[in-house]
C-alpha atoms as one frame of an Amber mdcrd trajectory, in Angstrom:
protein
  49.123 221.755 -76.273  49.074 217.944 -76.130  52.540 216.422 -76.038  53.037
 214.175 -79.111  53.462 210.437 -78.600  57.084 209.685 -79.482  56.379 206.399
 -81.228  58.808 206.609 -84.157  61.384 203.775 -84.030  64.311 206.201 -84.466
  63.473 208.240 -81.369  65.235 207.422 -78.103  64.086 208.875 -74.795  66.792
 207.597 -72.435  67.291 210.382 -69.815  71.084 210.324 -70.074  71.018 210.588
 -73.851  68.576 213.490 -73.687  70.792 215.230 -71.131  73.853 214.829 -73.367
  72.060 216.789 -76.099  70.734 219.530 -73.786  73.564 221.962 -74.515  75.486
 223.350 -77.445  77.908 226.249 -77.600  76.327 229.392 -76.220  74.169 230.011
 -73.189  71.333 227.445 -73.216  70.483 224.164 -71.531  67.221 222.714 -72.866
  66.605 219.011 -72.266  64.919 217.566 -75.387  61.974 215.160 -75.320  63.938
 212.694 -77.426  66.933 212.136 -79.688  67.087 210.581 -83.161  70.285 209.439
 -84.868  69.220 208.593 -88.445  71.533 206.565 -90.656  70.099 207.228 -94.119
  68.111 209.598 -96.279  65.187 207.193 -95.973  65.364 207.538 -92.186  65.146
 211.307 -92.468  62.209 211.184 -94.865  60.389 208.780 -92.556  61.098 210.929
 -89.503  59.867 214.162 -91.116  56.715 212.537 -92.458  56.015 211.168 -88.960
  56.622 214.563 -87.326  54.211 216.188 -89.780  51.495 213.736 -88.752  52.299
 213.735 -85.030  52.807 217.485 -84.632  56.282 216.889 -83.200  59.221 219.256
 -83.624  62.619 218.382 -85.102  65.846 220.275 -84.445  68.768 219.501 -86.741
  72.163 219.195 -85.098  75.696 218.756 -86.354  78.584 219.357 -83.950  76.479
 221.543 -81.666  78.890 224.473 -81.963  76.240 227.038 -82.923  76.194 229.877
 -80.391  72.686 231.464 -80.328  70.736 228.284 -79.506  69.916 226.983 -82.980
  70.825 223.333 -82.254  68.998 222.796 -78.951  65.270 222.489 -78.345  62.522
 220.867 -76.327  61.371 218.534 -79.121  63.366 215.888 -80.970  67.066 216.536
 -81.563  68.071 214.994 -84.903  71.801 214.286 -84.892  72.903 214.417 -88.533
  76.533 213.707 -87.683  76.515 210.540 -85.589  75.371 207.839 -88.049  74.569
 209.437 -91.406  76.812 208.277 -94.305  79.924 210.340 -94.996  80.532 211.651
 -98.498  83.539 213.703 -99.576  84.439 213.903-103.276  86.746 216.585-104.665
  86.759 217.254-108.423  89.976 219.217-109.026  89.275 219.764-112.733  85.992
 221.535-111.993  87.208 222.992-108.684  84.191 221.552-106.892  83.427 219.163
-104.069  80.353 217.196-103.064  80.079 216.553 -99.337  77.530 215.187 -96.934
  76.353 217.620 -94.279  78.271 215.798 -91.530  81.713 216.385 -93.068  83.657
 219.063 -91.190  85.260 222.094 -92.743  88.635 220.715 -91.599  88.025 217.404
 -93.404  87.162 219.194 -96.634  90.209 221.430 -96.216  92.525 218.411 -95.933
  91.004 216.720 -98.977  91.077 219.865-101.121  94.612 220.771-100.036  95.974
 217.767-101.946  94.799 219.533-105.127  95.897 223.045-104.141  92.284 224.029
-103.423  90.252 225.200-100.425  86.874 226.429 -99.233  87.749 230.002 -98.174
  85.200 230.636 -95.371  87.015 229.517 -92.215  85.149 230.167 -88.965  87.055
 229.717 -85.715  85.111 226.484 -85.211  86.271 224.966 -88.513  88.066 222.115
 -86.734  84.719 220.583 -85.760  81.986 222.624 -87.472  80.003 220.454 -89.875
  79.415 221.776 -93.364  75.657 221.364 -92.965  75.798 223.616 -89.935  77.924
 226.125 -91.825  75.351 226.241 -94.628  72.508 226.580 -92.129  74.106 229.653
 -90.543  75.746 231.066 -93.695  78.976 230.849 -91.729  81.764 233.345 -92.186
  85.093 233.936 -90.461  88.169 236.127 -90.799  88.510 235.743 -94.584  84.946
 236.841 -95.367  86.218 240.377 -95.913  87.721 239.229 -99.232  86.027 235.946
-100.128  82.497 236.315 -98.789  80.538 233.927 -96.530  79.437 230.368 -97.250
  76.625 231.538 -99.544  79.169 232.601-102.153  80.533 229.046-102.411  77.380
 226.879-102.486  76.188 225.701-105.915  73.515 223.158-104.906  71.891 221.588
-101.855  70.160 218.288-101.273  67.387 218.836 -98.724  64.669 216.903 -96.924
  61.430 218.834 -96.548  58.529 218.661 -94.110  56.580 216.560 -96.616  59.099
 213.744 -96.237  60.539 214.412 -99.685  64.178 214.811-100.660  65.634 216.554
-103.676  68.110 219.123-104.951  67.957 222.916-105.006  70.378 224.406-107.531
  71.912 227.772-108.244  71.191 229.078-111.715  71.557 226.499-114.458  71.736
 222.738-113.759  75.072 221.744-112.250  76.743 218.327-112.302  73.595 216.688
-113.637  71.663 217.176-110.396  68.493 218.609-111.948  65.351 216.941-110.587
  61.675 217.922-110.492  60.804 220.527-107.895  59.714 219.488-104.431  56.147
 219.965-103.193  57.390 222.501-100.627  59.211 224.393-103.372  56.053 224.483
-105.488  54.060 225.812-102.502  56.633 228.535-101.998  56.650 229.466-105.686
  52.869 229.549-105.845  52.135 231.325-102.566  55.025 233.279-101.086  57.245
 234.127-104.071  54.782 236.491-105.842  54.190 238.348-102.560  57.929 238.732
-101.990  58.477 240.096-105.475  55.684 242.635-105.047  57.312 243.780-101.782
  60.861 243.964-103.189  61.214 247.724-102.681  60.006 247.586 -99.080  62.293
 244.618 -98.348  65.287 246.500 -99.743  64.423 249.479 -97.575  64.397 247.466
 -94.348  67.478 245.236 -94.753  70.565 246.672 -93.028  73.379 248.053 -95.184
  76.061 245.932 -93.575  78.726 243.714 -95.109  77.292 240.690 -93.261  73.805
 239.853 -92.021  72.241 236.534 -90.989  69.115 237.946 -89.321  65.869 236.505
 -90.689  65.636 234.820 -94.085  67.814 236.096 -96.934  64.996 237.686 -98.924
  67.405 240.273-100.329  69.646 237.584-101.827  66.690 235.541-103.084  65.237
 238.564-104.875  68.548 239.024-106.706  69.234 235.362-107.494  65.756 233.779
-107.744  67.460 230.644-106.367  65.505 228.902-103.622  68.645 227.503-102.060
  69.432 231.070-100.941  66.534 230.769 -98.494  67.892 227.507 -97.035  71.366
 229.003 -96.636  71.229 230.740 -93.267  67.787 229.322 -92.384  69.183 227.538
 -89.290  67.291 224.328 -89.974  63.867 226.000 -89.911  62.897 225.105 -93.511
  64.192 221.524 -93.737  67.253 219.336 -93.372  70.357 219.985 -95.485  71.938
 216.599 -96.269  74.413 217.113 -99.146  76.208 220.164-100.563  77.874 220.910
-103.902  80.696 223.414-103.272  82.816 225.675-105.402  86.465 225.614-104.364
  89.225 228.175-104.811  92.965 227.841-105.506  95.156 228.405-102.456  97.249
 231.584-102.931 101.000 231.003-102.830 101.845 234.218-100.985 100.756 235.282
 -97.507 101.982 237.990 -95.134 100.522 240.211 -92.454 100.906 242.996 -89.963
  99.720 244.039 -86.534  98.530 247.600 -86.071  98.115 249.236 -82.652  95.717
 252.178 -82.442  95.604 254.742 -79.659  91.952 255.752 -80.064  88.673 254.213
 -81.163  88.278 257.295 -83.350  91.136 255.929 -85.476  89.481 252.547 -85.995
  87.100 253.466 -88.796  89.613 255.410 -90.935  92.151 252.609 -90.445  89.722
 249.935 -91.656  88.538 252.140 -94.522  92.169 252.562 -95.602  92.805 248.807
 -95.478  89.715 247.423 -97.248  90.575 248.859-100.731  93.929 247.014-100.508
  91.985 243.709-100.600  93.184 242.090 -97.375  92.131 238.508 -96.732  91.522
 239.263 -93.032  91.211 242.353 -90.834  90.671 241.169 -87.265  89.905 243.406
 -84.282  91.177 243.009 -80.732  89.690 245.684 -78.502  91.443 247.017 -75.401
  89.206 244.752 -73.310  90.692 241.786 -75.190  94.297 243.014 -74.986  94.017
 243.494 -71.216  93.062 239.820 -70.923  96.473 238.733 -72.278  99.182 239.037
 -69.633 102.219 239.463 -71.936 100.498 241.885 -74.353 102.071 240.446 -77.464
 105.082 238.382 -76.413 108.141 239.120 -78.558 106.727 242.407 -79.836 104.954
 244.148 -76.935 102.122 246.549 -77.637 102.626 250.183 -76.651 100.948 251.363
 -73.436  97.382 252.676 -73.671  96.607 250.747 -76.856  92.847 251.077 -77.447
  92.518 248.602 -80.302  94.650 246.215 -82.344  94.115 245.201 -85.972  95.588
 241.925 -87.231  95.748 242.094 -91.027  96.502 239.332 -93.528  97.188 239.657
 -97.262  97.071 236.774 -99.748  98.547 237.140-103.206  99.719 234.898-106.061
 103.292 234.948-104.749 105.169 235.967-101.608 106.566 239.095-103.231 103.051
 240.349-103.909 101.952 239.620-100.335 104.948 241.491 -98.896 104.248 244.400
-101.206 100.670 244.583 -99.932 101.958 244.679 -96.343 104.197 247.597 -97.276
 101.268 249.413 -98.899  99.194 248.911 -95.743 101.966 250.141 -93.435 102.340
 253.295 -95.507  98.565 253.878 -95.654  98.347 253.753 -91.850 101.534 255.647
 -91.061  99.690 258.635 -89.590  97.111 256.565 -87.649  99.057 253.689 -86.148
 100.892 253.969 -82.846 102.814 250.827 -83.676 103.161 248.502 -86.672 104.664
 245.001 -86.535 105.032 243.096 -89.810 104.980 239.351 -90.396 106.601 238.414
 -93.703 107.296 234.719 -93.075 105.136 231.831 -91.908 106.806 231.775 -88.479
 106.374 235.519 -88.033 102.699 235.228 -88.988 102.204 232.448 -86.454 103.709
 234.596 -83.688 101.666 237.613 -84.740  98.360 235.687 -84.623  99.278 234.085
 -81.287  97.838 237.200 -79.614  94.432 236.411 -81.126  94.546 232.739 -80.140
  95.651 233.382 -76.549  92.218 234.439 -75.302  90.342 231.147 -75.701  92.341
 229.166 -73.127  92.220 232.111 -70.723  88.436 232.386 -71.015  88.106 228.606
 -70.693  90.143 228.620 -67.491  87.973 231.162 -65.692  86.977 230.100 -62.169
  83.424 228.750 -61.669  82.202 232.040 -60.228  83.093 233.961 -63.423  81.529
 232.299 -66.500  82.020 233.507 -70.063  78.620 233.959 -71.737  77.967 234.800
 -75.401  74.936 237.087 -75.250  75.733 240.252 -77.244  78.110 238.336 -79.482
  77.287 239.028 -83.112  76.468 242.670 -83.827  77.501 243.960 -87.244  77.426
 247.646 -88.188  78.409 249.722 -91.237  82.156 250.370 -91.160  81.833 254.106
 -90.367  79.981 253.169 -87.153  82.442 250.534 -85.913  84.232 252.648 -83.301
  80.960 254.149 -82.092  79.443 250.684 -81.646  82.406 249.406 -79.627  82.231
 252.496 -77.439  78.507 251.850 -76.913  79.244 248.256 -75.818  81.907 249.414
 -73.373  79.691 252.120 -71.877  76.652 249.847 -71.536  78.786 247.190 -69.826
  80.169 249.787 -67.405  76.641 250.929 -66.510  75.655 247.338 -65.766  78.922
 246.689 -63.875  79.754 243.783 -66.190  83.142 242.799 -67.549  83.225 242.248
 -71.318  85.841 241.033 -73.793  85.449 242.516 -77.296  86.950 241.230 -80.549
  85.736 240.507 -84.058  86.081 240.947 -87.795  86.835 244.645 -88.262  86.914
 244.443 -92.045  83.222 243.516 -91.993  82.175 245.629 -88.988  81.296 242.406
 -87.125  81.905 242.504 -83.351  81.893 239.570 -80.910  81.523 240.096 -77.167
  82.012 237.675 -74.288  80.326 238.795 -71.062  81.965 237.660 -67.809  79.353
 238.056 -65.062  80.067 237.468 -61.396  77.683 234.594 -60.722  77.745 235.254
 -56.984  75.779 238.471 -57.585  72.083 237.564 -57.459  71.182 240.268 -59.983
  73.544 239.109 -62.766  70.717 237.793 -65.006  68.896 241.137 -64.874  72.105
 243.023 -65.643  72.822 240.794 -68.641  69.263 241.259 -69.905  69.640 245.035
 -69.650  72.979 244.900 -71.474  71.476 242.712 -74.209  68.603 245.151 -74.776
  70.803 248.256 -74.775  73.540 246.932 -77.043  71.055 245.393 -79.499  69.261
 248.727 -79.747  72.593 250.481 -80.320  73.501 248.153 -83.205  70.166 248.810
 -84.900  70.307 252.566 -84.273  73.667 252.653 -86.054  72.155 250.992 -89.120
  73.456 247.553 -88.222  72.171 244.072 -87.519  72.141 242.011 -84.331  73.120
 238.840 -86.256  76.231 239.235 -88.344  77.395 235.659 -88.937  76.054 233.267
 -86.281  72.333 233.417 -87.044  69.417 234.381 -84.816  68.866 231.127 -82.958
  66.636 231.477 -79.900  68.680 234.365 -78.594  67.927 237.021 -81.193  64.697
 235.743 -82.754  62.572 238.136 -80.630  64.529 241.101 -82.038  63.601 240.586
 -85.693  60.485 242.735 -85.624  62.444 245.566 -84.025  65.080 245.214 -86.734
  62.873 244.720 -89.813  59.393 245.867 -88.866  56.175 243.836 -88.753  55.664
 243.711 -92.527  59.012 242.061 -93.337  58.649 239.627 -90.421  55.246 238.671
 -91.844  57.016 237.902 -95.126  59.499 235.734 -93.223  56.524 233.806 -91.843
  55.128 233.355 -95.365  58.420 231.704 -96.367  58.424 229.497 -93.277  54.808
 228.412 -93.756  55.312 227.588 -97.440  58.206 225.230 -96.712  57.039 224.017
 -93.290  53.229 224.339 -93.023  52.849 222.688 -89.605  55.996 224.210 -88.121
  57.914 221.028 -87.307  61.425 222.374 -87.996  63.213 224.106 -85.140  60.338
 226.101 -83.590  61.535 229.062 -81.545  64.530 229.611 -83.821  64.640 232.609
 -86.157  60.965 233.562 -85.748  60.663 232.923 -82.016  57.859 231.249 -80.095
  57.010 233.897 -77.500  59.441 232.566 -74.889  62.009 234.877 -73.333  65.341
 234.546 -75.107  67.347 234.759 -71.859  65.568 231.852 -70.212  66.632 228.185
 -69.949  70.276 229.104 -69.414  72.992 226.542 -68.707  74.187 228.510 -65.660
  72.428 229.791 -62.563  69.920 228.419 -60.083  67.231 227.927 -62.738  69.382
 225.691 -64.981  67.728 222.351 -65.806  69.046 219.443 -63.718  71.120 216.859
 -65.597  73.441 214.109 -64.284  76.636 215.544 -62.779  78.996 213.511 -64.958
  77.216 214.638 -68.123  77.227 218.267 -66.973  80.985 217.972 -66.381  81.571
 216.402 -69.815  79.608 219.171 -71.524  81.541 221.797 -69.565  84.820 220.248
 -70.699  83.621 220.417 -74.313  82.861 224.097 -73.820  86.200 224.814 -72.134
  88.336 222.964 -74.650  86.387 223.351 -77.903  85.777 219.609 -78.010  82.618
 219.749 -80.085  83.758 216.802 -82.197  83.032 214.462 -79.279  80.038 212.157
 -79.682  77.145 212.959 -77.344  76.036 209.329 -77.620  79.427 208.361 -76.242
  79.006 210.806 -73.362  75.613 209.342 -72.488  76.944 205.789 -72.557  80.207
 206.391 -70.722  78.804 207.268 -67.316  76.867 205.387 -64.642  73.679 203.574
 -65.556  70.691 205.168 -63.799  69.026 203.068 -61.116  65.604 201.825 -62.187
């Protein structure tokens, strides 16, 4: 394939700038052909129209904190955070907010807090995650068990399509006076793909996993229920167009909050414990597996965990007042009396902070690993039906033992969503093959248990090749019909979600085959990874180091 001539005035090809955008969170290092930092909607329309003509590819990027490789690529990286205008308007009377895509979840939280409101989905990356990125992955977090993922809170999206058009997609009836004529891409979808999807509704329903969360493929199941085209853009990982502005619903902040920590002595107790908790409407049910607990030297600080703890549940309840929250904690403690080996309650803000310190202790420990033991997120987003949760964790442990790999397991137990960090010994020459074998085995286990390989982080490049195994060829063909209707030439994020035939465990940021980039930039990107510094400007990184010799 002929490489496109990068002759658009927004595109920069400086080697240091390209290197600064070669990585995001996750496992990949892919040096792009160029970088664009648009400063207006007109810039984005011009860039997409050019890419359509030139056959170039565009990969949208916010903070670069997406894990499965959905914000890196070999084409043009389009940084929607660096120079695009910022918009953040909270309407307390309507309990809504309009934000640009480059506003972070933390910024919206601060603005809404002044009115006693919030956006409930709160991923661990909320301090730097841009709202456009959260929409593009249908982001979740601990509180999804009660409040649902991002999809539940989006009322309208402003998008830029492959035709170089911009316009709004709305949920249901017109909201806030945003109604505009449909976009050409939307009309193509309605005329070509939509009738085919409706005729296949029964087959689609039969292939989608029965899990509480799923971001694999396009959300055809939600679209069939809502008939709202924005449901296809939510979770599309930038493969259908750019998301530029979002209209949000907001929720009042509950006045009461309390929690408890539950230690379990067997994985067999995990499923009945979660099933007992979910009807009590907790706002979070977080899982720390034994592999996680063993990572923490003090095992819980002021309130040590009992020996031979196999799993820990951290549970939070939110109610209208503190009395109600404390009552819910009491109900939970009684419901788990016969299952729990130990229960520690947290009825004040300080007690809650100490209780959740166990969960937050792992990140600095993983970040401080020596160079020969790197934390890699490969099998990091499986989600299974709640009755299969313990069986899935056991499958991960056993597969890791067979491959002689250390793993750290945690996640969102209330949703059956499990995250895994793999800690390979990089001195072993066969570590890539062992990781590939683990990836294949654990992915197959998730699907065999009726689950999905992508619970909340999206498919990216990592899991795109698994979609046919998960859904079957017919549903994947329907995914391609959606993609083609909105993006006929395939300019948006090729290789993400539908794959491009490349191996998903290639182009890694570690190992002998990693692409060469300047040492100072590699160090800066490593520091971002170690410290969660995804808010740092990559333009600044490129400009702060030595100037290459001509």
